């Protein structure tokens, strides 16, 4: 299939390009590079030996979208382009609604104009909010606690209404848990532009000497060791979920959400210990109070994805930490050195 990948130069997008091309799909990227560099695509091309059409532009720009649709004529779209920092979303709510909801609307309008009827959307487990029960299944109530989470839920609603308004449209909503890790080549990986918000890139930057110590936010949660628990998923497994979702869109109509996680959860301390095994060093830590808005634990029930997409995660925790360390140690300054 011909697949347009918005935000394809980003962390998850770049890994997904490789998996799509490995399955014989033709890909095209639309990215405005607000959180990526074109060097990513140079590396993905080298790794996949494949052609990638690319356009520099904003997913909210109708003229740019029409140009991409005309030139590339996609059969389907994988929509990653968006903003993802929870804290920043509270400071800049309109920017987040504009990019994450407005971007999705503009994209669907352009797809309608080009008669493109299949989309796969990057949503997040954060749409669930404080758990009534764990693991979350897709029927769990949705009540996101941040602006970011609300933009994702709103985009899900827009996609669902779009997909159900005509019989031949398909929207697959992937609710990611916590993506970590890097491609086995160590040529692409997560490269946060500022101080990392997320646990894994922060630990990796401590290990490489860019930061002094990991701050552990909260040791008094109702979890076995008191630190927060998450369902971490290897980014290559996540990327493969998009390939499975693409196959699914060919067989189905309407909109459907899927949890994309492993079904296992690990605490902050578990992650530190696993990273220490991978890098052979001790990771200095310091204790701090809970981070505002954090919940104690989350975990996916990925049964629906297994049953209906035929997808399940295959990488374990050690594969996640080892690949993160391989990427970080081979690229201490990320893509900056390119
Ligand atoms: P990322 O920032 O690495 O990738 C997003 C890409 O979109 C970047 O290349 C950026 O330059 C581009 N982009 C941003 N705004 C754009 C715009 N207006 N027009 C065109 N391009 C634009 O992030 P990621 O971690 O790869 O996440 C991809 C998607 O998955 C996002 O939608 C994010 O919300 C979602 N998601 C991420 C996580 C996570 O923890 N990484 C978890 C759940 C969901
Ligand atoms: N965390 C931490 N220190 C950090 C970053 C994160 O202790 O510098 C904890 C955080 O409180 C949570 C877990 O690590 O319990 C995962 O946080 P992350 O931001 O990676 O993911 P999210 O909170 O979005 O699930």
mmCIF file of C-alpha atoms and ligand atoms in Angstrom:
data_model
loop_
_atom_site.group_PDB
_atom_site.id
_atom_site.type_symbol
_atom_site.label_atom_id
_atom_site.label_comp_id
_atom_site.label_asym_id
_atom_site.label_seq_id
_atom_site.Cartn_x
_atom_site.Cartn_y
_atom_site.Cartn_z
ATOM 1 C CA UNK A 1 0.000 0.000 0.000
ATOM 2 C CA UNK A 2 0.965 3.648 -0.364
ATOM 3 C CA UNK A 3 1.117 5.053 3.151
ATOM 4 C CA UNK A 4 1.403 8.704 4.145
ATOM 5 C CA UNK A 5 3.110 8.991 7.533
ATOM 6 C CA UNK A 6 2.582 12.347 9.247
ATOM 7 C CA UNK A 7 5.244 13.058 11.853
ATOM 8 C CA UNK A 8 7.302 10.282 10.250
ATOM 9 C CA UNK A 9 10.638 11.841 11.256
ATOM 10 C CA UNK A 10 9.768 11.548 14.952
ATOM 11 C CA UNK A 11 10.663 8.822 17.431
ATOM 12 C CA UNK A 12 7.815 6.383 16.782
ATOM 13 C CA UNK A 13 7.288 7.464 13.164
ATOM 14 C CA UNK A 14 10.879 6.713 12.132
ATOM 15 C CA UNK A 15 10.731 3.184 13.553
ATOM 16 C CA UNK A 16 7.370 2.635 11.877
ATOM 17 C CA UNK A 17 8.742 3.661 8.469
ATOM 18 C CA UNK A 18 11.274 0.841 8.679
ATOM 19 C CA UNK A 19 8.647 -1.762 9.585
ATOM 20 C CA UNK A 20 6.263 -0.542 6.864
ATOM 21 C CA UNK A 21 8.964 -0.689 4.204
ATOM 22 C CA UNK A 22 10.067 -4.125 5.429
ATOM 23 C CA UNK A 23 6.553 -5.337 4.580
ATOM 24 C CA UNK A 24 6.727 -3.828 1.083
ATOM 25 C CA UNK A 25 4.680 -0.685 1.694
ATOM 26 C CA UNK A 26 5.593 2.562 -0.078
ATOM 27 C CA UNK A 27 5.915 5.486 2.307
ATOM 28 C CA UNK A 28 5.806 9.253 2.238
ATOM 29 C CA UNK A 29 6.522 11.553 5.200
ATOM 30 C CA UNK A 30 4.952 14.890 6.055
ATOM 31 C CA UNK A 31 6.757 16.552 8.976
ATOM 32 C CA UNK A 32 7.404 20.150 9.970
ATOM 33 C CA UNK A 33 10.497 19.162 11.985
ATOM 34 C CA UNK A 34 9.431 21.003 15.137
ATOM 35 C CA UNK A 35 10.597 17.953 17.095
ATOM 36 C CA UNK A 36 12.805 16.117 14.612
ATOM 37 C CA UNK A 37 15.581 16.589 12.089
ATOM 38 C CA UNK A 38 15.746 15.576 8.410
ATOM 39 C CA UNK A 39 18.854 13.537 9.331
ATOM 40 C CA UNK A 40 16.440 10.929 10.704
ATOM 41 C CA UNK A 41 15.132 10.194 7.218
ATOM 42 C CA UNK A 42 18.674 9.932 5.842
ATOM 43 C CA UNK A 43 19.340 7.217 8.414
ATOM 44 C CA UNK A 44 16.025 5.448 7.809
ATOM 45 C CA UNK A 45 16.735 5.399 4.063
ATOM 46 C CA UNK A 46 20.165 3.890 4.695
ATOM 47 C CA UNK A 47 18.725 1.257 7.037
ATOM 48 C CA UNK A 48 15.871 0.235 4.798
ATOM 49 C CA UNK A 49 17.504 0.672 1.430
ATOM 50 C CA UNK A 50 14.221 2.132 0.369
ATOM 51 C CA UNK A 51 12.711 5.232 -1.194
ATOM 52 C CA UNK A 52 10.924 7.693 1.069
ATOM 53 C CA UNK A 53 9.079 10.614 -0.447
ATOM 54 C CA UNK A 54 9.141 13.531 1.978
ATOM 55 C CA UNK A 55 7.464 16.880 2.359
ATOM 56 C CA UNK A 56 8.369 19.557 4.885
ATOM 57 C CA UNK A 57 5.134 21.100 6.051
ATOM 58 C CA UNK A 58 2.482 21.460 8.693
ATOM 59 C CA UNK A 59 -0.334 18.953 9.056
ATOM 60 C CA UNK A 60 -2.692 21.897 9.573
ATOM 61 C CA UNK A 61 -1.874 23.401 6.164
ATOM 62 C CA UNK A 62 -4.623 22.454 3.655
ATOM 63 C CA UNK A 63 -2.616 23.510 0.585
ATOM 64 C CA UNK A 64 0.351 21.397 1.672
ATOM 65 C CA UNK A 65 -1.938 18.453 2.441
ATOM 66 C CA UNK A 66 -3.567 18.712 -1.000
ATOM 67 C CA UNK A 67 -0.125 18.745 -2.621
ATOM 68 C CA UNK A 68 0.932 15.631 -0.729
ATOM 69 C CA UNK A 69 -2.335 13.850 -1.533
ATOM 70 C CA UNK A 70 -1.998 14.718 -5.236
ATOM 71 C CA UNK A 71 1.689 13.869 -5.587
ATOM 72 C CA UNK A 72 1.722 10.702 -3.480
ATOM 73 C CA UNK A 73 -1.909 9.520 -3.688
ATOM 74 C CA UNK A 74 -1.871 7.504 -0.449
ATOM 75 C CA UNK A 75 -4.161 4.515 0.143
ATOM 76 C CA UNK A 76 -3.881 5.105 3.900
ATOM 77 C CA UNK A 77 -2.478 7.538 6.446
ATOM 78 C CA UNK A 78 -0.633 6.871 9.700
ATOM 79 C CA UNK A 79 -1.030 10.025 11.766
ATOM 80 C CA UNK A 80 1.754 10.638 14.293
ATOM 81 C CA UNK A 81 2.212 14.413 13.869
ATOM 82 C CA UNK A 82 1.380 16.138 17.111
ATOM 83 C CA UNK A 83 2.604 17.593 20.368
ATOM 84 C CA UNK A 84 3.102 15.248 23.325
ATOM 85 C CA UNK A 85 4.434 16.990 26.430
ATOM 86 C CA UNK A 86 1.865 16.746 29.226
ATOM 87 C CA UNK A 87 3.302 19.634 31.290
ATOM 88 C CA UNK A 88 3.604 21.938 28.280
ATOM 89 C CA UNK A 89 0.015 21.143 27.294
ATOM 90 C CA UNK A 90 -1.186 22.670 30.573
ATOM 91 C CA UNK A 91 0.763 25.880 29.797
ATOM 92 C CA UNK A 92 -0.206 26.101 26.109
ATOM 93 C CA UNK A 93 -3.644 24.512 25.810
ATOM 94 C CA UNK A 94 -4.661 26.318 22.621
ATOM 95 C CA UNK A 95 -1.484 25.264 20.831
ATOM 96 C CA UNK A 96 -2.174 21.651 21.815
ATOM 97 C CA UNK A 97 -5.813 21.737 20.689
ATOM 98 C CA UNK A 98 -4.756 23.479 17.498
ATOM 99 C CA UNK A 99 -2.070 20.959 16.525
ATOM 100 C CA UNK A 100 -3.557 17.732 17.889
ATOM 101 C CA UNK A 101 -7.248 18.289 17.171
ATOM 102 C CA UNK A 102 -6.997 20.932 14.416
ATOM 103 C CA UNK A 103 -4.272 18.891 12.687
ATOM 104 C CA UNK A 104 -6.457 15.779 12.715
ATOM 105 C CA UNK A 105 -9.427 17.731 11.304
ATOM 106 C CA UNK A 106 -7.350 19.297 8.537
ATOM 107 C CA UNK A 107 -5.942 15.880 7.652
ATOM 108 C CA UNK A 108 -9.382 14.244 7.467
ATOM 109 C CA UNK A 109 -10.673 17.072 5.266
ATOM 110 C CA UNK A 110 -7.731 16.582 2.915
ATOM 111 C CA UNK A 111 -8.286 12.803 2.920
ATOM 112 C CA UNK A 112 -11.916 13.372 1.979
ATOM 113 C CA UNK A 113 -10.899 15.655 -0.883
ATOM 114 C CA UNK A 114 -8.480 12.966 -2.107
ATOM 115 C CA UNK A 115 -10.892 10.083 -1.438
ATOM 116 C CA UNK A 116 -8.471 8.412 1.008
ATOM 117 C CA UNK A 117 -10.459 6.362 3.523
ATOM 118 C CA UNK A 118 -8.101 4.640 5.950
ATOM 119 C CA UNK A 119 -6.297 6.142 8.901
ATOM 120 C CA UNK A 120 -4.305 4.871 11.864
ATOM 121 C CA UNK A 121 -4.070 7.277 14.758
ATOM 122 C CA UNK A 122 -1.506 7.654 17.569
ATOM 123 C CA UNK A 123 -3.545 7.903 20.717
ATOM 124 C CA UNK A 124 -2.400 7.330 24.256
ATOM 125 C CA UNK A 125 -3.256 5.348 27.365
ATOM 126 C CA UNK A 126 -3.488 8.714 29.050
ATOM 127 C CA UNK A 127 -7.055 8.987 27.685
ATOM 128 C CA UNK A 128 -8.118 6.574 30.457
ATOM 129 C CA UNK A 129 -7.022 8.687 33.448
ATOM 130 C CA UNK A 130 -7.296 7.471 37.053
ATOM 131 C CA UNK A 131 -8.038 3.720 36.814
ATOM 132 C CA UNK A 132 -11.283 2.179 38.050
ATOM 133 C CA UNK A 133 -9.534 -1.160 37.511
ATOM 134 C CA UNK A 134 -6.308 -2.487 36.019
ATOM 135 C CA UNK A 135 -5.316 -3.648 33.515
ATOM 136 C CA UNK A 136 -7.249 -1.153 31.423
ATOM 137 C CA UNK A 137 -9.311 -2.662 28.659
ATOM 138 C CA UNK A 138 -10.714 -0.530 25.847
ATOM 139 C CA UNK A 139 -14.105 -0.331 27.603
ATOM 140 C CA UNK A 140 -12.579 1.417 30.621
ATOM 141 C CA UNK A 141 -14.066 4.915 31.086
ATOM 142 C CA UNK A 142 -12.070 7.743 29.528
ATOM 143 C CA UNK A 143 -11.452 10.829 31.650
ATOM 144 C CA UNK A 144 -8.010 12.232 30.834
ATOM 145 C CA UNK A 145 -6.416 14.396 33.521
ATOM 146 C CA UNK A 146 -4.383 16.692 31.236
ATOM 147 C CA UNK A 147 -4.932 18.967 28.258
ATOM 148 C CA UNK A 148 -2.733 16.602 26.224
ATOM 149 C CA UNK A 149 -4.943 13.643 27.122
ATOM 150 C CA UNK A 150 -8.085 15.601 26.279
ATOM 151 C CA UNK A 151 -6.708 16.556 22.843
ATOM 152 C CA UNK A 152 -6.092 12.855 22.146
ATOM 153 C CA UNK A 153 -9.579 11.874 23.303
ATOM 154 C CA UNK A 154 -11.147 14.651 21.255
ATOM 155 C CA UNK A 155 -9.212 13.562 18.164
ATOM 156 C CA UNK A 156 -10.417 9.981 18.803
ATOM 157 C CA UNK A 157 -14.001 11.262 18.844
ATOM 158 C CA UNK A 158 -13.516 13.208 15.606
ATOM 159 C CA UNK A 159 -12.030 10.112 13.937
ATOM 160 C CA UNK A 160 -14.823 7.888 15.215
ATOM 161 C CA UNK A 161 -17.536 10.211 13.919
ATOM 162 C CA UNK A 162 -15.733 10.554 10.577
ATOM 163 C CA UNK A 163 -15.328 6.801 10.179
ATOM 164 C CA UNK A 164 -18.935 5.985 11.017
ATOM 165 C CA UNK A 165 -20.414 8.662 8.727
ATOM 166 C CA UNK A 166 -19.689 6.676 5.543
ATOM 167 C CA UNK A 167 -19.653 2.908 5.053
ATOM 168 C CA UNK A 168 -16.193 2.528 3.530
ATOM 169 C CA UNK A 169 -14.057 4.476 6.001
ATOM 170 C CA UNK A 170 -11.759 2.900 8.580
ATOM 171 C CA UNK A 171 -10.037 4.516 11.570
ATOM 172 C CA UNK A 172 -7.821 2.448 13.848
ATOM 173 C CA UNK A 173 -7.075 4.163 17.130
ATOM 174 C CA UNK A 174 -3.933 2.861 18.822
ATOM 175 C CA UNK A 175 -3.690 3.723 22.510
ATOM 176 C CA UNK A 176 0.017 3.459 23.210
ATOM 177 C CA UNK A 177 1.340 2.700 26.649
ATOM 178 C CA UNK A 178 4.948 3.811 27.371
ATOM 179 C CA UNK A 179 7.179 3.467 24.294
ATOM 180 C CA UNK A 180 10.887 2.975 25.011
ATOM 181 C CA UNK A 181 13.923 1.449 23.307
ATOM 182 C CA UNK A 182 15.475 1.913 19.904
ATOM 183 C CA UNK A 183 16.084 0.156 16.595
ATOM 184 C CA UNK A 184 18.537 -2.766 16.747
ATOM 185 C CA UNK A 185 20.981 -0.872 14.503
ATOM 186 C CA UNK A 186 21.344 1.892 17.141
ATOM 187 C CA UNK A 187 21.067 4.367 14.234
ATOM 188 C CA UNK A 188 17.645 5.709 15.190
ATOM 189 C CA UNK A 189 16.157 6.270 18.625
ATOM 190 C CA UNK A 190 14.563 8.777 20.958
ATOM 191 C CA UNK A 191 16.274 12.168 20.945
ATOM 192 C CA UNK A 192 14.515 14.642 23.250
ATOM 193 C CA UNK A 193 15.343 18.254 22.396
ATOM 194 C CA UNK A 194 15.215 19.561 25.980
ATOM 195 C CA UNK A 195 15.467 18.023 29.437
ATOM 196 C CA UNK A 196 13.661 14.692 29.022
ATOM 197 C CA UNK A 197 10.219 14.516 30.630
ATOM 198 C CA UNK A 198 10.094 10.750 30.340
ATOM 199 C CA UNK A 199 11.828 8.227 32.527
ATOM 200 C CA UNK A 200 13.795 6.136 30.040
ATOM 201 C CA UNK A 201 15.538 8.937 28.107
ATOM 202 C CA UNK A 202 16.327 10.625 31.428
ATOM 203 C CA UNK A 203 17.994 7.476 32.793
ATOM 204 C CA UNK A 204 19.911 7.103 29.507
ATOM 205 C CA UNK A 205 21.195 10.682 29.763
ATOM 206 C CA UNK A 206 22.329 10.070 33.344
ATOM 207 C CA UNK A 207 24.169 6.933 32.206
ATOM 208 C CA UNK A 208 25.976 8.804 29.415
ATOM 209 C CA UNK A 209 26.952 11.622 31.788
ATOM 210 C CA UNK A 210 24.732 14.397 30.410
ATOM 211 C CA UNK A 211 22.769 14.579 33.697
ATOM 212 C CA UNK A 212 23.866 13.936 37.241
ATOM 213 C CA UNK A 213 21.087 11.887 38.780
ATOM 214 C CA UNK A 214 17.599 10.611 38.108
ATOM 215 C CA UNK A 215 14.949 12.253 40.245
ATOM 216 C CA UNK A 216 12.432 9.629 41.343
ATOM 217 C CA UNK A 217 9.047 11.290 41.652
ATOM 218 C CA UNK A 218 7.272 9.688 44.596
ATOM 219 C CA UNK A 219 8.125 6.652 46.718
ATOM 220 C CA UNK A 220 4.820 6.457 48.572
ATOM 221 C CA UNK A 221 2.508 5.097 45.897
ATOM 222 C CA UNK A 222 0.422 2.035 46.624
ATOM 223 C CA UNK A 223 2.792 -0.205 44.628
ATOM 224 C CA UNK A 224 5.200 -2.922 45.852
ATOM 225 C CA UNK A 225 8.226 -0.573 46.074
ATOM 226 C CA UNK A 226 6.289 2.699 46.365
ATOM 227 C CA UNK A 227 7.339 4.059 42.933
ATOM 228 C CA UNK A 228 5.082 4.483 39.899
ATOM 229 C CA UNK A 229 4.419 1.500 37.657
ATOM 230 C CA UNK A 230 3.997 1.662 33.885
ATOM 231 C CA UNK A 231 3.536 -0.717 30.969
ATOM 232 C CA UNK A 232 6.690 -0.077 28.918
ATOM 233 C CA UNK A 233 6.655 -1.253 25.317
ATOM 234 C CA UNK A 234 9.562 -1.565 22.893
ATOM 235 C CA UNK A 235 9.222 0.974 20.082
ATOM 236 C CA UNK A 236 9.818 -1.733 17.446
ATOM 237 C CA UNK A 237 6.860 -3.723 18.812
ATOM 238 C CA UNK A 238 4.834 -0.516 18.718
ATOM 239 C CA UNK A 239 5.922 0.158 15.137
ATOM 240 C CA UNK A 240 4.823 -3.355 14.148
ATOM 241 C CA UNK A 241 1.395 -2.706 15.642
ATOM 242 C CA UNK A 242 0.924 -0.059 12.928
ATOM 243 C CA UNK A 243 1.691 -2.569 10.196
ATOM 244 C CA UNK A 244 -0.882 -4.942 11.723
ATOM 245 C CA UNK A 245 -3.364 -2.065 11.984
ATOM 246 C CA UNK A 246 -2.854 -1.246 8.328
ATOM 247 C CA UNK A 247 -3.747 -4.825 7.345
ATOM 248 C CA UNK A 248 -6.791 -4.570 9.600
ATOM 249 C CA UNK A 249 -8.025 -1.377 7.869
ATOM 250 C CA UNK A 250 -8.186 -3.315 4.602
ATOM 251 C CA UNK A 251 -10.657 -5.778 6.111
ATOM 252 C CA UNK A 252 -12.806 -3.531 8.287
ATOM 253 C CA UNK A 253 -14.857 -0.342 8.327
ATOM 254 C CA UNK A 254 -15.695 2.033 11.155
ATOM 255 C CA UNK A 255 -13.551 3.056 14.112
ATOM 256 C CA UNK A 256 -11.982 0.826 16.746
ATOM 257 C CA UNK A 257 -9.570 1.567 19.642
ATOM 258 C CA UNK A 258 -6.805 -0.877 20.620
ATOM 259 C CA UNK A 259 -4.496 -0.919 23.624
ATOM 260 C CA UNK A 260 -0.899 -1.286 22.526
ATOM 261 C CA UNK A 261 1.101 -2.441 25.522
ATOM 262 C CA UNK A 262 2.711 -5.601 26.823
ATOM 263 C CA UNK A 263 0.322 -6.342 29.689
ATOM 264 C CA UNK A 264 3.225 -6.195 32.178
ATOM 265 C CA UNK A 265 4.200 -3.274 34.349
ATOM 266 C CA UNK A 266 7.454 -2.184 35.945
ATOM 267 C CA UNK A 267 8.246 0.350 38.648
ATOM 268 C CA UNK A 268 10.710 3.222 38.398
ATOM 269 C CA UNK A 269 13.131 1.200 40.537
ATOM 270 C CA UNK A 270 12.683 -1.845 38.242
ATOM 271 C CA UNK A 271 13.601 0.369 35.271
ATOM 272 C CA UNK A 272 16.672 1.766 36.997
ATOM 273 C CA UNK A 273 17.892 -1.727 37.916
ATOM 274 C CA UNK A 274 17.263 -3.036 34.386
ATOM 275 C CA UNK A 275 19.157 -0.091 32.912
ATOM 276 C CA UNK A 276 22.052 -0.680 35.293
ATOM 277 C CA UNK A 277 22.249 -4.260 33.983
ATOM 278 C CA UNK A 278 22.307 -2.969 30.415
ATOM 279 C CA UNK A 279 24.964 -0.282 30.856
ATOM 280 C CA UNK A 280 27.053 -1.883 33.591
ATOM 281 C CA UNK A 281 27.008 1.250 35.749
ATOM 282 C CA UNK A 282 25.167 2.454 38.803
ATOM 283 C CA UNK A 283 22.529 5.104 38.035
ATOM 284 C CA UNK A 284 22.586 7.792 40.746
ATOM 285 C CA UNK A 285 19.099 8.686 41.963
ATOM 286 C CA UNK A 286 17.524 11.246 44.252
ATOM 287 C CA UNK A 287 14.082 11.202 45.796
ATOM 288 C CA UNK A 288 11.470 13.914 45.217
ATOM 289 C CA UNK A 289 7.751 14.281 45.923
ATOM 290 C CA UNK A 290 5.162 12.897 43.493
ATOM 291 C CA UNK A 291 4.938 14.681 40.128
ATOM 292 C CA UNK A 292 1.664 16.570 39.679
ATOM 293 C CA UNK A 293 -0.873 14.625 37.632
ATOM 294 C CA UNK A 294 0.940 11.250 37.861
ATOM 295 C CA UNK A 295 -1.052 8.151 38.683
ATOM 296 C CA UNK A 296 0.319 5.229 40.700
ATOM 297 C CA UNK A 297 0.143 2.520 38.090
ATOM 298 C CA UNK A 298 -1.056 1.700 34.608
ATOM 299 C CA UNK A 299 -1.109 -1.478 32.657
ATOM 300 C CA UNK A 300 -2.668 -2.542 29.377
ATOM 301 C CA UNK A 301 -4.913 -5.440 28.670
ATOM 302 C CA UNK A 302 -3.692 -6.053 25.099
ATOM 303 C CA UNK A 303 -6.096 -8.970 24.442
ATOM 304 C CA UNK A 304 -8.099 -7.143 21.786
ATOM 305 C CA UNK A 305 -4.992 -6.275 19.761
ATOM 306 C CA UNK A 306 -3.873 -9.903 19.968
ATOM 307 C CA UNK A 307 -7.267 -11.280 18.920
ATOM 308 C CA UNK A 308 -8.213 -8.781 16.224
ATOM 309 C CA UNK A 309 -4.943 -7.335 14.912
ATOM 310 C CA UNK A 310 -2.971 -10.547 15.369
ATOM 311 C CA UNK A 311 -0.302 -8.443 17.105
ATOM 312 C CA UNK A 312 1.539 -8.886 20.360
ATOM 313 C CA UNK A 313 4.713 -7.502 21.878
ATOM 314 C CA UNK A 314 7.780 -9.725 21.648
ATOM 315 C CA UNK A 315 10.576 -7.642 23.223
ATOM 316 C CA UNK A 316 11.214 -7.971 26.967
ATOM 317 C CA UNK A 317 12.474 -5.410 29.468
ATOM 318 C CA UNK A 318 16.142 -6.258 28.901
ATOM 319 C CA UNK A 319 15.707 -5.738 25.144
ATOM 320 C CA UNK A 320 14.173 -2.334 25.886
ATOM 321 C CA UNK A 321 17.008 -1.150 28.125
ATOM 322 C CA UNK A 322 19.807 -2.718 26.042
ATOM 323 C CA UNK A 323 18.606 -1.062 22.829
ATOM 324 C CA UNK A 324 18.173 2.288 24.587
ATOM 325 C CA UNK A 325 21.726 2.082 25.896
ATOM 326 C CA UNK A 326 23.101 0.995 22.503
ATOM 327 C CA UNK A 327 21.440 4.024 20.868
ATOM 328 C CA UNK A 328 22.447 6.489 23.607
ATOM 329 C CA UNK A 329 26.054 5.336 23.801
ATOM 330 C CA UNK A 330 26.499 5.332 20.004
ATOM 331 C CA UNK A 331 24.843 8.766 19.717
ATOM 332 C CA UNK A 332 25.651 10.622 22.967
ATOM 333 C CA UNK A 333 24.234 13.853 21.541
ATOM 334 C CA UNK A 334 21.426 12.204 19.599
ATOM 335 C CA UNK A 335 21.135 13.433 16.013
ATOM 336 C CA UNK A 336 22.939 16.697 16.882
ATOM 337 C CA UNK A 337 26.244 15.425 15.594
ATOM 338 C CA UNK A 338 24.762 14.864 12.075
HETATM 339 P P1 LIG B 1 7.808 12.938 18.235
HETATM 340 O O1 LIG B 1 7.715 14.330 18.732
HETATM 341 O O2 LIG B 1 9.146 12.286 18.193
HETATM 342 O O3 LIG B 1 7.149 12.828 16.777
HETATM 343 C C1 LIG B 1 6.151 13.692 16.328
HETATM 344 C C2 LIG B 1 6.564 14.227 14.979
HETATM 345 O O4 LIG B 1 5.539 15.102 14.501
HETATM 346 C C3 LIG B 1 7.862 15.041 15.036
HETATM 347 O O5 LIG B 1 8.718 14.603 14.003
HETATM 348 C C4 LIG B 1 7.404 16.483 14.807
HETATM 349 O O6 LIG B 1 8.395 17.274 14.148
HETATM 350 C C5 LIG B 1 6.143 16.283 13.976
HETATM 351 N N1 LIG B 1 5.148 17.342 14.114
HETATM 352 C C6 LIG B 1 4.727 17.957 15.237
HETATM 353 N N2 LIG B 1 3.778 18.878 14.956
HETATM 354 C C7 LIG B 1 3.603 18.827 13.609
HETATM 355 C C8 LIG B 1 2.772 19.545 12.712
HETATM 356 N N3 LIG B 1 1.941 20.490 13.139
HETATM 357 N N4 LIG B 1 2.848 19.255 11.393
HETATM 358 C C9 LIG B 1 3.711 18.291 10.947
HETATM 359 N N5 LIG B 1 4.531 17.606 11.752
HETATM 360 C C10 LIG B 1 4.478 17.863 13.067
HETATM 361 O O7 LIG B 1 6.800 12.063 19.101
HETATM 362 P P2 LIG B 1 6.590 10.493 19.180
HETATM 363 O O8 LIG B 1 7.014 10.039 20.518
HETATM 364 O O9 LIG B 1 7.163 9.848 17.967
HETATM 365 O O10 LIG B 1 5.008 10.439 19.157
HETATM 366 C C11 LIG B 1 4.283 10.288 17.959
HETATM 367 C C12 LIG B 1 2.800 10.342 18.274
HETATM 368 O O11 LIG B 1 2.496 9.344 19.245
HETATM 369 C C13 LIG B 1 2.334 11.669 18.875
HETATM 370 O O12 LIG B 1 1.087 11.986 18.319
HETATM 371 C C14 LIG B 1 2.221 11.370 20.346
HETATM 372 O O13 LIG B 1 1.250 12.171 20.973
HETATM 373 C C15 LIG B 1 1.795 9.911 20.353
HETATM 374 N N6 LIG B 1 2.172 9.215 21.572
HETATM 375 C C16 LIG B 1 3.466 9.226 21.997
HETATM 376 C C17 LIG B 1 3.803 8.605 23.191
HETATM 377 C C18 LIG B 1 5.221 8.649 23.711
HETATM 378 O O14 LIG B 1 5.402 8.431 24.917
HETATM 379 N N7 LIG B 1 6.226 8.874 22.882
HETATM 380 C C19 LIG B 1 2.821 7.929 23.935
HETATM 381 C C20 LIG B 1 1.511 7.916 23.450
HETATM 382 C C21 LIG B 1 1.198 8.567 22.266
HETATM 383 N N1 LIG B 2 9.513 9.378 36.454
HETATM 384 C C1 LIG B 2 10.486 9.661 37.417
HETATM 385 N N2 LIG B 2 11.476 10.538 37.095
HETATM 386 C C2 LIG B 2 11.578 11.133 35.862
HETATM 387 C C3 LIG B 2 10.586 10.816 34.891
HETATM 388 C C4 LIG B 2 9.571 9.942 35.223
HETATM 389 O O1 LIG B 2 10.423 9.158 38.535
HETATM 390 O O2 LIG B 2 12.493 11.928 35.630
HETATM 391 C C5 LIG B 2 8.455 8.403 36.780
HETATM 392 C C6 LIG B 2 7.050 8.984 36.691
HETATM 393 O O3 LIG B 2 6.682 9.568 37.931
HETATM 394 C C7 LIG B 2 6.233 7.733 36.348
HETATM 395 C C8 LIG B 2 7.192 6.895 35.486
HETATM 396 O O4 LIG B 2 8.510 7.374 35.812
HETATM 397 O O5 LIG B 2 5.938 6.991 37.514
HETATM 398 C C9 LIG B 2 6.973 7.040 33.983
HETATM 399 O O6 LIG B 2 6.970 8.417 33.669
HETATM 400 P P1 LIG B 2 6.993 8.919 32.152
HETATM 401 O O7 LIG B 2 6.976 10.431 32.185
HETATM 402 O O8 LIG B 2 8.104 8.266 31.413
HETATM 403 O O9 LIG B 2 5.638 8.344 31.568
HETATM 404 P P2 LIG B 2 4.113 8.708 31.926
HETATM 405 O O10 LIG B 2 4.081 9.351 33.269
HETATM 406 O O11 LIG B 2 3.693 9.602 30.837
HETATM 407 O O12 LIG B 2 3.405 7.396 31.930
#
